[in-house]
XYZ file of C-alpha atoms in Angstrom:
560
model
C 92.308 88.242 69.274
C 95.563 87.778 69.390
C 95.189 89.507 65.002
C 93.729 92.806 67.192
C 95.972 92.984 70.678
C 99.165 93.078 67.447
C 98.037 96.163 65.796
C 96.649 97.916 69.137
C 93.832 99.018 70.024
C 95.043 103.393 70.043
C 96.742 102.221 66.176
C 93.135 101.362 65.326
C 91.123 103.796 66.428
C 93.311 106.098 65.328
C 92.950 104.892 61.889
C 89.291 104.607 62.373
C 89.501 107.505 62.693
C 90.749 108.657 59.823
C 88.855 106.431 57.916
C 85.829 107.934 58.566
C 86.833 111.544 58.224
C 88.111 110.364 54.250
C 85.373 108.133 53.180
C 81.944 109.372 55.010
C 82.651 113.028 52.141
C 83.329 110.833 49.370
C 80.678 107.814 50.580
C 78.010 111.012 50.780
C 79.466 112.234 47.558
C 79.009 108.455 45.180
C 75.504 107.513 47.131
C 73.373 111.296 46.300
C 75.379 110.976 42.408
C 72.406 106.848 41.872
C 69.715 109.149 43.526
C 67.460 110.872 41.332
C 67.205 113.956 43.371
C 68.254 116.059 46.396
C 68.609 113.876 49.605
C 66.018 116.459 50.937
C 63.453 115.353 48.363
C 60.978 113.877 49.257
C 60.067 111.764 46.180
C 64.014 110.263 44.835
C 64.862 106.951 43.291
C 68.203 105.591 43.332
C 69.618 105.163 39.612
C 71.595 106.711 36.396
C 69.071 110.256 35.894
C 72.316 112.736 37.292
C 74.476 110.978 34.998
C 72.059 110.618 32.064
C 71.118 113.945 32.632
C 74.499 115.891 32.959
C 75.857 113.148 29.722
C 72.658 114.206 27.725
C 74.523 118.478 28.402
C 76.653 119.752 25.968
C 77.940 121.999 28.409
C 79.674 119.744 30.341
C 81.437 117.992 27.461
C 82.186 121.295 26.232
C 83.517 121.449 29.728
C 85.992 118.464 29.920
C 86.932 119.479 26.845
C 88.430 122.668 28.134
C 90.033 120.516 30.614
C 91.187 118.368 28.949
C 92.807 121.440 26.698
C 94.417 122.450 29.397
C 96.034 119.586 30.509
C 97.608 119.160 27.880
C 98.919 122.337 27.458
C 99.491 122.947 31.106
C 102.648 119.570 30.490
C 103.368 121.220 27.400
C 104.284 124.145 29.496
C 105.312 123.714 32.415
C 107.050 120.849 32.695
C 110.278 121.758 29.914
C 110.298 125.471 31.533
C 110.458 123.837 35.142
C 113.110 121.083 33.670
C 115.400 124.488 32.573
C 115.244 126.138 35.995
C 114.743 123.249 37.984
C 119.416 122.611 36.156
C 119.917 125.942 35.653
C 119.476 126.420 40.008
C 120.816 123.227 41.211
C 124.068 122.467 38.450
C 125.078 125.555 37.466
C 126.495 128.890 38.379
C 123.806 131.294 37.413
C 124.526 134.922 39.337
C 121.356 135.742 42.372
C 120.867 131.458 42.903
C 119.864 131.573 46.423
C 117.305 134.617 46.308
C 115.500 133.255 42.828
C 114.885 129.837 44.932
C 112.864 130.669 47.178
C 111.088 132.840 44.906
C 110.771 130.108 42.893
C 108.192 128.939 44.759
C 106.374 132.378 45.302
C 102.889 130.746 43.290
C 103.222 127.503 45.186
C 102.350 129.443 48.039
C 99.736 131.775 46.594
C 95.773 131.380 45.995
C 95.061 130.410 41.980
C 91.810 132.609 43.058
C 94.433 136.132 44.026
C 96.945 134.677 40.598
C 93.654 134.753 39.039
C 92.641 138.018 39.881
C 96.294 140.157 39.671
C 95.931 138.927 35.421
C 92.640 140.978 35.096
C 93.827 143.663 36.746
C 97.748 144.190 35.113
C 96.632 142.349 31.520
C 92.170 142.441 31.918
C 91.270 145.223 28.567
C 91.922 148.049 31.009
C 94.341 146.040 32.868
C 97.694 148.175 33.840
C 100.051 146.232 32.010
C 97.735 146.902 28.531
C 97.077 150.047 29.130
C 100.874 150.505 29.282
C 100.974 148.452 25.982
C 98.559 149.949 24.239
C 100.316 153.724 25.152
C 103.782 152.152 23.315
C 102.313 150.671 21.087
C 98.777 150.756 19.295
C 96.983 147.865 20.762
C 97.267 144.886 22.916
C 97.834 141.347 21.231
C 96.765 139.423 23.735
C 93.256 138.557 25.288
C 93.417 137.237 29.375
C 89.734 134.958 28.408
C 90.576 132.947 25.826
C 91.223 129.411 26.445
C 94.975 129.639 25.291
C 95.471 132.597 27.756
C 94.088 130.273 30.629
C 96.075 127.205 29.561
C 98.695 129.867 28.678
C 98.981 130.606 32.629
C 98.002 127.498 34.323
C 100.842 126.225 32.748
C 103.081 129.285 33.881
C 101.941 129.008 37.096
C 102.683 125.194 37.341
C 106.293 125.424 36.191
C 107.474 125.432 40.356
C 105.405 121.360 40.274
C 108.009 120.631 37.979
C 111.116 122.606 39.160
C 110.319 120.582 42.872
C 110.926 117.172 41.976
C 113.266 117.613 39.256
C 115.948 119.322 41.655
C 115.572 117.356 44.571
C 115.916 114.436 41.931
C 119.318 116.891 40.790
C 120.250 117.926 44.168
C 120.997 113.960 44.837
C 123.265 113.009 41.725
C 126.566 113.440 41.756
C 128.094 115.328 38.700
C 131.411 113.211 37.894
C 128.921 112.420 34.984
C 128.530 115.817 34.136
C 132.330 116.782 34.325
C 133.056 113.922 32.323
C 130.098 115.227 29.472
C 132.406 119.235 30.636
C 135.999 117.636 29.904
C 134.922 115.850 26.120
C 133.643 119.075 25.229
C 130.111 119.444 25.416
C 128.320 122.914 26.642
C 125.604 123.779 29.295
C 123.131 122.870 26.680
C 124.249 119.775 25.502
C 125.091 118.439 28.860
C 121.360 119.663 30.423
C 119.378 117.739 27.321
C 122.128 114.496 27.367
C 123.335 113.534 31.048
C 121.244 115.486 33.744
C 117.371 115.508 32.737
C 117.578 112.549 31.210
C 118.764 110.753 34.722
C 116.342 112.488 36.531
C 113.602 111.586 33.773
C 111.639 109.819 35.953
C 109.926 112.593 38.568
C 109.796 114.428 35.902
C 107.528 111.824 34.493
C 106.693 111.883 37.564
C 105.840 115.603 38.052
C 104.426 115.244 33.921
C 101.557 113.219 35.240
C 101.276 115.687 39.040
C 100.758 118.710 36.405
C 98.199 116.971 34.267
C 96.210 115.940 37.290
C 96.063 119.584 38.101
C 94.674 120.647 35.065
C 91.677 119.030 35.915
C 90.999 120.233 39.413
C 92.232 124.631 38.618
C 88.790 126.203 39.684
C 90.079 129.786 40.808
C 92.259 130.632 37.401
C 89.150 129.169 35.582
C 86.216 131.212 36.943
C 87.754 134.140 36.886
C 89.330 134.208 33.032
C 87.079 132.015 31.878
C 83.680 133.169 32.478
C 83.848 136.483 30.108
C 83.968 134.283 27.402
C 81.943 131.353 29.143
C 84.633 129.415 29.005
C 83.796 126.523 31.280
C 86.229 123.812 32.816
C 84.583 120.513 35.244
C 85.206 122.769 38.135
C 83.273 125.862 37.122
C 81.036 123.778 35.556
C 79.798 121.623 38.441
C 80.003 124.961 40.563
C 77.652 127.180 37.976
C 75.062 124.019 37.672
C 72.855 125.264 40.570
C 72.431 128.170 38.920
C 72.084 127.204 35.931
C 68.481 124.959 36.643
C 68.119 127.540 38.757
C 67.150 124.550 42.039
C 69.151 122.571 43.970
C 70.833 120.159 41.961
C 72.974 118.463 44.409
C 72.208 115.034 43.098
C 73.290 116.835 39.585
C 76.546 117.728 41.024
C 77.244 114.495 42.666
C 77.679 112.908 39.442
C 80.022 115.648 37.765
C 81.863 114.637 41.123
C 82.501 111.398 40.413
C 83.304 112.127 36.770
C 86.224 114.151 37.556
C 87.130 111.522 40.255
C 87.026 109.324 38.212
C 89.739 110.563 36.100
C 91.780 111.935 38.832
C 92.115 108.569 40.886
C 93.356 106.904 38.501
C 96.141 109.711 37.896
C 97.312 109.697 41.866
C 97.873 105.579 41.391
C 99.763 105.837 38.758
C 101.678 109.088 40.761
C 102.225 105.891 43.118
C 103.007 103.759 40.765
C 106.349 105.857 39.342
C 107.461 107.702 42.771
C 107.726 104.175 43.996
C 109.150 102.769 40.823
C 111.515 105.666 40.198
C 115.102 104.054 41.272
C 114.393 101.017 38.778
C 114.351 103.278 36.177
C 117.794 104.976 36.608
C 120.200 102.863 34.794
C 123.132 105.181 35.014
C 123.694 107.906 37.320
C 126.765 109.998 39.220
C 128.329 109.038 42.006
C 126.735 111.309 45.740
C 130.127 112.654 46.122
C 129.961 116.597 46.236
C 128.617 118.444 43.990
C 130.719 121.050 41.025
C 128.270 123.921 40.061
C 128.562 123.947 35.988
C 129.948 127.113 34.990
C 127.787 128.916 32.283
C 129.608 131.018 30.306
C 128.559 132.784 27.674
C 124.965 131.904 28.454
C 124.950 133.473 31.914
C 123.836 135.933 31.574
C 121.283 134.637 28.322
C 119.782 131.838 31.142
C 119.158 134.856 33.964
C 117.241 136.738 31.655
C 114.773 133.424 30.752
C 114.453 133.325 34.490
C 113.570 137.156 35.170
C 111.023 137.150 33.003
C 109.611 133.726 33.901
C 108.982 135.702 37.174
C 108.125 139.452 35.999
C 105.380 136.423 33.821
C 104.122 134.600 36.130
C 105.465 136.744 40.269
C 105.607 139.861 39.425
C 102.856 140.801 36.773
C 99.517 139.836 39.390
C 101.444 140.971 42.043
C 101.941 144.218 40.980
C 99.035 144.535 39.614
C 96.455 143.758 42.821
C 98.713 146.291 45.193
C 98.296 148.831 42.173
C 93.982 147.498 42.072
C 94.148 148.244 46.117
C 95.217 151.291 46.209
C 92.785 153.150 43.279
C 89.024 153.940 43.093
C 88.954 152.565 39.392
C 91.346 152.566 36.394
C 90.168 152.895 32.709
C 91.999 154.616 30.010
C 93.047 158.768 30.802
C 92.795 157.843 34.572
C 95.937 159.711 36.206
C 97.264 157.848 39.551
C 97.148 161.924 40.993
C 93.274 161.663 40.546
C 92.609 157.809 41.401
C 94.786 156.939 44.251
C 92.850 156.525 47.517
C 92.933 154.603 51.520
C 89.090 154.167 51.245
C 89.274 150.623 49.965
C 91.030 149.644 53.572
C 88.736 152.487 55.397
C 85.727 150.645 53.924
C 87.120 147.341 54.576
C 87.669 148.280 58.079
C 83.995 149.247 58.461
C 82.214 145.485 57.612
C 82.361 142.724 60.259
C 81.968 140.270 57.736
C 85.224 140.714 56.195
C 86.897 141.395 59.262
C 85.940 137.791 60.218
C 86.927 136.602 57.184
C 90.813 137.727 57.676
C 90.648 136.533 61.565
C 89.122 133.395 60.764
C 92.547 132.839 58.737
C 94.932 133.388 60.380
C 92.846 131.597 63.307
C 92.737 128.306 60.917
C 95.776 128.757 59.583
C 97.748 129.204 63.472
C 95.386 126.844 65.752
C 93.966 124.775 62.880
C 97.725 123.736 60.684
C 98.568 122.943 64.647
C 96.156 120.988 65.645
C 95.887 119.452 61.639
C 100.142 118.637 62.181
C 99.196 117.173 65.385
C 97.046 114.768 63.706
C 98.691 113.932 60.911
C 101.138 112.962 63.637
C 99.201 110.335 64.759
C 98.504 109.250 61.901
C 102.597 108.828 61.142
C 103.670 107.661 63.932
C 100.218 104.554 63.513
C 102.862 103.759 60.556
C 105.772 104.367 61.676
C 108.735 101.878 61.149
C 105.594 98.824 61.155
C 104.964 97.601 57.929
C 101.795 95.687 59.360
C 98.025 96.046 57.515
C 96.682 99.635 59.324
C 100.100 101.192 57.743
C 98.970 99.713 54.404
C 96.030 100.884 55.024
C 96.713 104.355 56.216
C 99.245 104.172 52.778
C 96.399 104.078 50.327
C 93.534 105.575 52.373
C 96.075 109.309 51.948
C 95.616 109.179 48.495
C 92.089 109.417 48.187
C 91.740 113.550 49.044
C 94.511 113.828 47.175
C 91.887 112.809 43.879
C 89.476 114.914 45.495
C 89.279 118.833 43.726
C 88.676 121.070 46.933
C 85.185 122.513 46.042
C 84.314 119.228 46.353
C 85.892 118.327 49.136
C 83.657 121.803 50.507
C 80.467 120.054 49.221
C 81.078 116.500 49.918
C 81.742 118.237 53.822
C 78.479 120.437 53.382
C 76.254 117.716 53.029
C 78.288 115.391 55.903
C 77.638 118.573 58.388
C 73.618 118.688 56.799
C 73.336 115.648 56.846
C 74.851 113.236 59.322
C 72.617 113.432 62.969
C 74.587 115.122 65.552
C 76.820 117.094 63.809
C 74.291 120.173 61.988
C 75.621 122.036 65.208
C 78.831 121.819 63.770
C 78.031 123.297 60.364
C 78.039 126.472 61.081
C 81.399 126.507 62.594
C 85.216 127.614 62.199
C 85.747 123.081 62.806
C 83.631 122.075 59.729
C 86.278 124.310 57.168
C 89.113 123.062 59.298
C 88.218 119.545 59.455
C 87.890 119.560 55.018
C 91.469 121.607 55.412
C 92.733 119.289 57.125
C 91.317 116.090 54.831
C 92.580 117.498 51.480
C 95.595 118.133 52.811
C 96.341 115.026 54.115
C 98.133 113.133 51.302
C 100.598 116.893 51.835
C 100.483 117.264 55.878
C 101.396 113.349 55.700
C 104.320 113.357 53.451
C 106.133 116.292 55.502
C 105.521 114.378 58.740
C 107.117 111.140 56.861
C 110.347 112.925 56.516
C 110.426 114.594 59.469
C 109.861 111.145 61.256
C 112.817 109.336 58.812
C 115.215 112.373 59.839
C 115.582 110.175 63.104
C 117.629 107.715 63.044
C 116.626 103.120 64.117
C 118.975 102.958 66.680
C 118.225 105.137 68.473
C 114.502 104.176 68.940
C 115.948 100.588 69.203
C 117.880 101.548 71.944
C 114.807 102.244 74.525
C 112.905 99.358 72.453
C 115.748 96.928 74.873
C 115.700 98.861 77.630
C 112.314 98.097 77.983
C 110.385 101.021 77.102
C 106.996 101.045 75.578
C 106.085 101.852 72.052
C 104.235 105.110 73.804
C 107.190 105.672 75.940
C 110.005 105.518 72.755
C 107.280 107.854 71.083
C 107.076 110.601 73.844
C 110.060 110.773 75.248
C 111.902 110.370 71.814
C 110.723 110.471 68.369
C 108.711 113.437 69.102
C 110.879 115.345 71.221
C 113.962 114.740 68.261
C 111.286 115.918 65.395
C 110.677 119.032 66.631
C 112.124 120.637 64.580
C 110.399 118.808 62.096
C 107.642 119.304 63.295
C 107.436 123.110 64.012
C 108.073 123.088 59.697
C 104.888 121.440 58.400
C 103.228 123.496 60.824
C 104.805 127.187 58.974
C 104.206 125.090 55.726
C 100.618 124.108 56.645
C 99.863 127.545 57.935
C 100.850 129.313 54.360
C 99.060 126.649 52.131
C 95.164 127.033 54.392
C 95.883 130.757 54.320
C 96.117 130.440 50.451
C 93.434 127.706 50.731
C 90.057 129.028 48.729
C 87.778 126.716 47.293
C 87.184 124.042 50.216
C 85.054 126.769 51.854
C 83.324 128.334 49.419
C 80.065 125.829 50.213
C 80.993 126.049 54.312
C 80.364 129.699 54.099
C 78.073 130.688 56.436
C 78.184 133.785 59.144
C 81.070 132.354 61.689
C 83.397 130.248 59.165
C 83.889 133.237 57.125
C 87.970 133.218 55.713
C 89.410 135.071 52.626
C 88.949 132.120 50.797
C 85.702 131.705 50.535
C 84.746 136.070 50.908
C 87.697 136.927 47.457
C 84.989 134.306 45.582
C 82.046 134.634 47.057
C 82.607 138.456 46.889
C 84.094 138.431 43.722
C 80.230 137.138 41.930
C 79.238 139.949 43.852
C 81.183 142.394 41.920
C 83.127 143.850 44.285
C 86.365 144.266 42.610
C 87.565 146.651 44.651
C 87.130 144.429 48.352
C 88.238 141.575 46.375
C 91.285 143.788 45.729
C 91.963 144.538 49.906
C 91.371 141.294 50.138
C 93.921 139.908 47.760
C 97.035 141.768 48.849
C 95.985 141.303 52.602
C 95.951 137.485 52.194
C 98.961 137.973 49.139
C 100.280 139.349 52.769
C 100.137 136.697 55.627
C 101.097 134.733 52.916
C 104.243 136.881 52.279
C 104.475 136.609 55.961
C 104.842 132.825 56.893
C 107.678 132.832 53.920
C 109.585 135.150 55.486
C 108.867 133.305 59.269
C 110.429 130.358 58.000
C 113.253 131.493 55.839
C 114.347 133.149 59.266
C 114.125 130.088 61.101
C 115.646 128.423 58.338
C 113.236 126.440 57.256
C 113.896 124.429 53.942
C 110.722 125.237 51.746
C 110.948 122.389 50.150
C 113.075 118.714 50.107
């Protein structure tokens, strides 16, 4: 009783609610995977039939092999490029560094589904850039639908993930060691290879594990680019299981989900281990003195060309393709711009109530839902703030669980929660179901944002109030929360952009009334409504762009 009193009733209640939201859907997935049929079939039995079916299916092994190849390809491409970008933007006098830093992060905030669609209309067989290339050189040397192309595009679009962690580590190091190397005659390339990048090796290792992990959960890019030639990955294999068999196959989907979690969860634990022990591996580092930018000299413009080339392929090509496709009736060999230009797609969109509702819901879930999610993350963050008891350790591990579950699987698990848990069925057709799934899927990301804001409050301020007799609740309400209000505002803006781009979590929760742009894109793409997908994709990009513009205007840092 005394132990419970020390932990606090409110703290226990907050942790229990969070545990319920995290473990209930995951538990349903594991339970369903152990049944011989869907929940609602009357004669289902416990057993391993679902696992036996998928392990006997050649498509499952092909999907697993493709997922592994894409994940490895992503590391090979994203790790060196991300490290090079981090070095150039953090340590050198590269021209336009300030603006390039913002542009580099665009692939993080734009939906992978939107980027995949952009590549199809820009570099597909009749894409804008493909036809332009063909008119200049006679033939197109690439096939956007091949497995290597998917791995290359996935690798290029995940470069910012490596950049984020590497640049943060580089900015925390002094430049005196690099200066010493420069004095002895080492060039920028030698300094990067021998001094700067080895000093941030733990961050590179961490981001490498992250990229490998993301390779197993990508869904949008393989769905759009892999389908025409039948290249399945584990996420698209799961998505297509029902269509493949022609009847509900929840037990098989759950078995695939458990297999994906079995791969991703150890990787998440490895990430945590690497993050906690990162400083232990740093043998040599500079003092935290003022950094001096390294002059690139004659390599300056060549480095700018390298960065510009990556930005062109990763950002300009897909986004320009989407924009152009939204304003033409059709496109192909011999089609003229003047003949194909139209605004009819936007008029068609305005006449579809479901699509208008999807746009409204997306804004609502970003603005209101993002704010509510940050409030929940803050409550959970305060429970663990400046404490090291059992509840803090529970939260520490609990927030890792949703990180190991891809959004598509999380959406499926929440569908089962709202279908089969008594009292929740009425909420199935409300936007609450989508919001809850989004909030849980992005729990780890949101907690990191809120924890960063909480750590900026000096402990002396809170201890002063405590010595004057203020309760912990009063300290939180009158000291901590007012001091981190700008940090919470920044967290809300970043969560807003993440919720705007989310697409896979809402796929299984799509019903009349719960439409959001992300799930509508997947639905309309499956129905072949390319014009509508183009206009919706452009709308989604504009919403995210508005969020980025507001964040920059308010001085919000898009990364640490």
